[in-house]
CSV table of C-alpha atoms in Angstrom, one decimal:
chain,number,residue,atom,x,y,z
H,19,GLN,CA,69.0,118.8,144.2
H,20,LYS,CA,67.9,118.1,140.7
H,21,GLU,CA,70.4,118.8,137.9
H,22,VAL,CA,67.8,120.8,136.0
H,23,GLU,CA,64.9,122.7,137.6
H,24,GLN,CA,62.2,124.1,135.5
H,25,ASP,CA,60.0,127.1,136.4
H,26,PRO,CA,57.1,128.1,136.4
H,27,GLY,CA,54.4,125.6,137.2
H,28,PRO,CA,51.3,125.3,135.1
H,29,LEU,CA,50.8,128.6,133.2
H,30,SER,CA,47.6,129.9,131.7
H,31,VAL,CA,47.7,133.0,129.5
H,32,PRO,CA,45.4,134.9,127.1
H,33,GLU,CA,46.0,134.7,123.4
H,34,GLY,CA,48.6,137.3,122.3
H,35,ALA,CA,50.5,137.3,125.6
H,36,ILE,CA,54.2,137.0,125.9
H,37,VAL,CA,55.2,133.8,127.7
H,38,SER,CA,58.5,133.3,129.6
H,39,LEU,CA,59.7,129.8,130.6
H,40,ASN,CA,62.8,129.2,132.6
H,41,CYS,CA,65.2,126.6,133.7
H,42,THR,CA,68.2,126.6,136.1
H,43,TYR,CA,70.8,124.0,136.2
H,44,SER,CA,73.7,122.9,138.5
H,45,ASN,CA,76.0,121.0,136.1
H,46,SER,CA,78.6,123.5,134.7
H,47,ALA,CA,79.5,120.9,132.0
H,48,PHE,CA,76.3,121.5,130.2
H,49,GLN,CA,77.0,123.3,127.0
H,50,TYR,CA,74.1,122.4,124.6
H,51,PHE,CA,70.7,123.7,125.5
H,52,MET,CA,67.4,122.7,123.9
H,53,TRP,CA,63.7,123.4,124.3
H,54,TYR,CA,61.2,120.7,123.4
H,55,ARG,CA,57.5,121.0,123.0
H,56,GLN,CA,55.2,118.0,123.9
H,57,TYR,CA,51.6,117.9,122.9
H,58,SER,CA,49.3,115.7,124.9
H,59,ARG,CA,49.7,112.0,124.1
H,60,LYS,CA,52.7,112.8,121.8
H,61,GLY,CA,56.4,112.5,122.0
H,62,PRO,CA,58.6,115.7,122.5
H,63,GLU,CA,59.6,117.6,119.4
H,64,LEU,CA,62.6,119.9,119.2
H,65,LEU,CA,61.7,123.6,119.2
H,66,MET,CA,65.0,125.4,119.7
H,67,TYR,CA,68.6,124.5,120.0
H,68,THR,CA,71.4,126.8,121.4
H,69,TYR,CA,75.1,126.1,121.9
H,70,SER,CA,76.8,127.9,124.8
H,71,SER,CA,75.6,131.4,125.9
H,72,GLY,CA,73.6,133.9,123.8
H,73,ASN,CA,70.3,134.4,122.2
H,74,LYS,CA,68.6,132.7,119.3
H,75,GLU,CA,65.4,133.7,117.6
H,76,ASP,CA,63.1,131.7,115.4
H,77,GLY,CA,59.9,133.4,114.5
H,78,ARG,CA,57.9,134.0,117.6
H,79,PHE,CA,60.3,132.0,119.8
H,80,THR,CA,63.5,133.3,121.4
H,81,ALA,CA,65.9,131.2,123.4
H,82,GLN,CA,68.4,132.7,125.8
H,83,VAL,CA,71.3,131.1,127.6
H,84,ASP,CA,73.3,132.6,130.4
H,85,LYS,CA,76.0,130.1,131.4
H,86,SER,CA,77.4,132.4,134.1
H,87,SER,CA,74.1,132.2,135.9
H,88,LYS,CA,73.3,128.7,134.8
H,89,TYR,CA,70.0,129.9,133.6
H,90,ILE,CA,68.1,129.5,130.3
H,91,SER,CA,64.8,131.0,129.1
H,92,LEU,CA,62.3,130.6,126.3
H,93,PHE,CA,60.1,133.5,125.3
H,94,ILE,CA,57.0,133.1,123.1
H,95,ARG,CA,55.6,136.3,121.6
H,96,ASP,CA,52.0,136.6,120.4
H,97,SER,CA,51.1,133.3,122.0
H,98,GLN,CA,48.4,131.3,120.2
H,99,PRO,CA,46.1,128.6,121.4
H,100,SER,CA,48.1,126.1,119.2
H,101,ASP,CA,51.1,126.8,121.5
H,102,SER,CA,49.2,125.0,124.3
H,103,ALA,CA,51.5,122.2,125.3
H,104,THR,CA,54.1,121.1,127.8
H,105,TYR,CA,57.5,122.8,127.3
H,106,LEU,CA,60.6,120.9,128.3
H,107,CYS,CA,64.1,122.3,128.7
H,108,ALA,CA,66.9,119.8,128.0
H,109,MET,CA,70.7,120.0,128.3
H,110,SER,CA,73.7,118.0,127.2
H,111,ALA,CA,77.3,118.1,128.3
H,112,GLY,CA,78.4,116.6,125.0
H,113,ASN,CA,81.3,114.3,125.7
H,114,ALA,CA,82.5,116.2,128.7
H,115,GLY,CA,83.4,114.2,131.7
H,116,GLY,CA,83.0,110.9,129.9
H,117,THR,CA,79.3,111.3,129.3
H,118,SER,CA,77.9,110.1,126.0
H,119,TYR,CA,77.1,112.5,123.2
H,120,GLY,CA,73.4,112.8,122.9
H,121,LYS,CA,72.6,112.2,126.6
H,122,LEU,CA,70.0,114.7,127.5
H,123,THR,CA,68.9,115.8,130.9
H,124,PHE,CA,65.4,117.2,131.0
H,125,GLY,CA,63.6,119.6,133.3
H,126,GLN,CA,60.2,118.5,134.6
H,127,GLY,CA,58.3,120.5,132.1
H,128,THR,CA,55.9,123.5,132.2
H,129,ILE,CA,52.3,123.0,131.1
H,130,LEU,CA,51.2,126.0,129.0
H,131,THR,CA,47.6,126.8,128.2
H,132,VAL,CA,46.8,129.7,125.9
H,133,HIS,CA,43.1,130.6,125.9
H,134,PRO,CA,41.3,132.5,123.2
P,13,GLU,CA,59.9,110.6,105.9
P,14,ALA,CA,58.3,108.2,108.4
P,15,GLY,CA,58.8,109.0,112.0
P,16,VAL,CA,59.8,106.8,115.0
P,17,ALA,CA,57.2,104.1,115.4
P,18,GLN,CA,56.4,102.5,118.7
P,19,SER,CA,54.0,99.7,119.8
P,20,PRO,CA,51.9,99.1,121.6
P,21,ARG,CA,50.6,102.6,122.4
P,22,TYR,CA,49.0,101.5,125.7
P,23,LYS,CA,49.6,98.6,128.0
P,24,ILE,CA,48.0,97.6,131.3
P,25,ILE,CA,49.5,94.8,133.4
P,26,GLU,CA,49.5,93.5,136.9
P,27,LYS,CA,52.6,93.9,139.1
P,28,ARG,CA,55.2,91.1,138.7
P,29,GLN,CA,54.1,90.5,135.1
P,30,SER,CA,56.4,91.0,132.2
P,31,VAL,CA,56.0,93.5,129.4
P,32,ALA,CA,57.9,94.3,126.2
P,33,PHE,CA,57.9,97.5,124.0
P,34,TRP,CA,59.0,97.8,120.4
P,35,CYS,CA,60.6,100.7,118.6
P,36,ASN,CA,61.4,101.2,114.9
P,37,PRO,CA,63.6,104.3,114.4
P,38,ILE,CA,63.8,106.6,111.5
P,39,SER,CA,65.4,104.8,108.6
P,40,GLY,CA,69.2,105.2,108.6
P,41,HIS,CA,69.4,106.6,112.1
P,42,ALA,CA,72.4,105.1,113.9
P,43,THR,CA,71.5,106.1,117.4
P,44,LEU,CA,68.5,104.9,119.4
P,45,TYR,CA,67.4,106.0,122.8
P,46,TRP,CA,64.8,104.7,125.3
P,47,TYR,CA,63.5,107.2,127.9
P,48,GLN,CA,61.1,106.8,130.8
P,49,GLN,CA,58.7,109.7,131.5
P,50,ILE,CA,56.8,109.5,134.7
P,51,LEU,CA,53.7,111.7,135.0
P,52,GLY,CA,54.6,115.3,135.7
P,53,GLN,CA,58.3,114.7,135.0
P,54,GLY,CA,60.7,115.1,132.1
P,55,PRO,CA,62.0,112.1,130.2
P,56,LYS,CA,64.8,110.2,131.8
P,57,LEU,CA,67.3,108.4,129.6
P,58,LEU,CA,67.3,104.6,130.3
P,59,ILE,CA,69.6,103.4,127.5
P,60,GLN,CA,71.4,104.6,124.4
P,61,PHE,CA,72.5,102.4,121.5
P,62,GLN,CA,74.9,103.3,118.7
P,63,ASN,CA,74.0,100.8,115.9
P,64,ASN,CA,73.6,97.6,117.9
P,65,GLY,CA,76.1,98.5,120.7
P,66,VAL,CA,75.2,100.1,124.1
P,67,VAL,CA,76.7,103.5,124.6
P,68,ASP,CA,75.1,104.4,127.9
P,69,ASP,CA,72.9,102.3,130.2
P,70,SER,CA,73.9,103.9,133.5
P,71,GLN,CA,70.3,104.7,134.5
P,72,LEU,CA,68.8,101.4,133.4
P,73,PRO,CA,67.6,99.3,136.4
P,74,LYS,CA,69.3,96.2,135.2
P,75,ASP,CA,67.7,93.8,137.7
P,76,ARG,CA,64.4,94.1,135.9
P,77,PHE,CA,64.9,96.1,132.7
P,78,SER,CA,66.6,94.8,129.6
P,79,ALA,CA,66.9,96.2,126.1
P,80,GLU,CA,68.4,95.0,122.8
P,81,ARG,CA,68.8,96.3,119.3
P,82,LEU,CA,69.5,93.5,117.0
P,83,LYS,CA,70.9,94.3,113.6
P,84,GLY,CA,71.2,97.9,114.6
P,85,VAL,CA,67.6,98.8,113.6
P,86,ASP,CA,64.6,97.9,115.7
P,87,SER,CA,64.8,97.7,119.4
P,88,THR,CA,62.9,96.1,122.3
P,89,LEU,CA,62.7,97.2,125.9
P,90,LYS,CA,61.5,94.6,128.4
P,91,ILE,CA,60.5,94.8,132.0
P,92,GLN,CA,60.5,91.6,134.1
P,93,PRO,CA,59.0,91.7,136.7
P,94,ALA,CA,57.1,95.0,136.6
P,95,LYS,CA,56.6,97.1,139.7
P,96,LEU,CA,54.0,99.8,140.4
P,97,GLU,CA,56.6,102.5,140.1
P,98,ASP,CA,57.3,101.4,136.5
P,99,SER,CA,54.0,103.1,135.5
P,100,ALA,CA,55.1,105.7,133.0
P,101,VAL,CA,55.3,106.6,129.3
P,102,TYR,CA,58.3,104.8,127.6
P,103,LEU,CA,59.6,107.0,124.8
P,104,CYS,CA,61.9,105.9,122.0
P,105,ALA,CA,64.0,108.4,120.1
P,106,SER,CA,66.5,108.2,117.3
P,107,SER,CA,69.2,110.5,115.8
P,108,ALA,CA,71.3,110.3,112.7
P,109,SER,CA,74.6,109.9,114.6
P,110,PHE,CA,76.0,110.2,118.1
P,111,ILE,CA,79.2,112.2,117.5
P,112,ALA,CA,77.5,115.6,117.8
P,113,SER,CA,75.3,116.7,120.6
P,114,SER,CA,73.6,119.0,118.1
P,115,ASP,CA,72.0,116.0,116.4
P,116,THR,CA,68.3,116.3,116.7
P,117,GLN,CA,66.6,113.4,118.6
P,118,TYR,CA,63.3,112.5,117.1
P,119,PHE,CA,60.8,111.0,119.5
P,120,GLY,CA,58.1,108.4,118.9
P,121,PRO,CA,54.6,108.8,120.4
P,122,GLY,CA,55.5,106.6,123.4
P,123,THR,CA,54.0,103.5,125.1
P,124,ARG,CA,51.9,104.3,128.1
P,125,LEU,CA,52.3,101.6,130.7
P,126,THR,CA,50.0,101.2,133.7
P,127,VAL,CA,51.0,98.7,136.4
P,128,LEU,CA,48.2,97.7,138.7
């Protein structure tokens, strides 16, 4: 079993749709949760960062973390063609269990296409 | 502020050959990471440096991969000899410090390696 599983597979939505991206994880030591966006032929860029459980909103983006269910989500409202990219969830345990700060474990990514 | 620079951007080699990748992090960033991203997967951490010391290399295949960060700035990642399964994008990232998991990791554009 992978430590982080990302769902759904490739997603194609019309412009203006609400998009929901999800990840589940098995390591209860994870306490820092991030969403990265990766455009084709580019490196990932940090989109959202959340510590522990709760919600965080930034413009059209909302990140949710439910540590009791080991489940995180990213919602994109009013999706735009410029949102077309691969979205990666990433998690860190901090220094718990002797792991290094900054060690990120990524999901496999969801390819999102928003068509006009 | 200049981003993380990597070179070359693309490399094609035959199996059993050697290859080296170079990374220049954001100026002043103490922590440098090398990730391997296989097609359709999320990045996997290979090695993490704090200044010129190794913090985590637990997932680096040390029989064929090596990395160094001389003088705590630039870094090189080498593969010798390469195998077909090494075909991937090699991403370099840097962050200002390593004592907080909230520190943003900034990624370079990556080097796309194809092993034939």
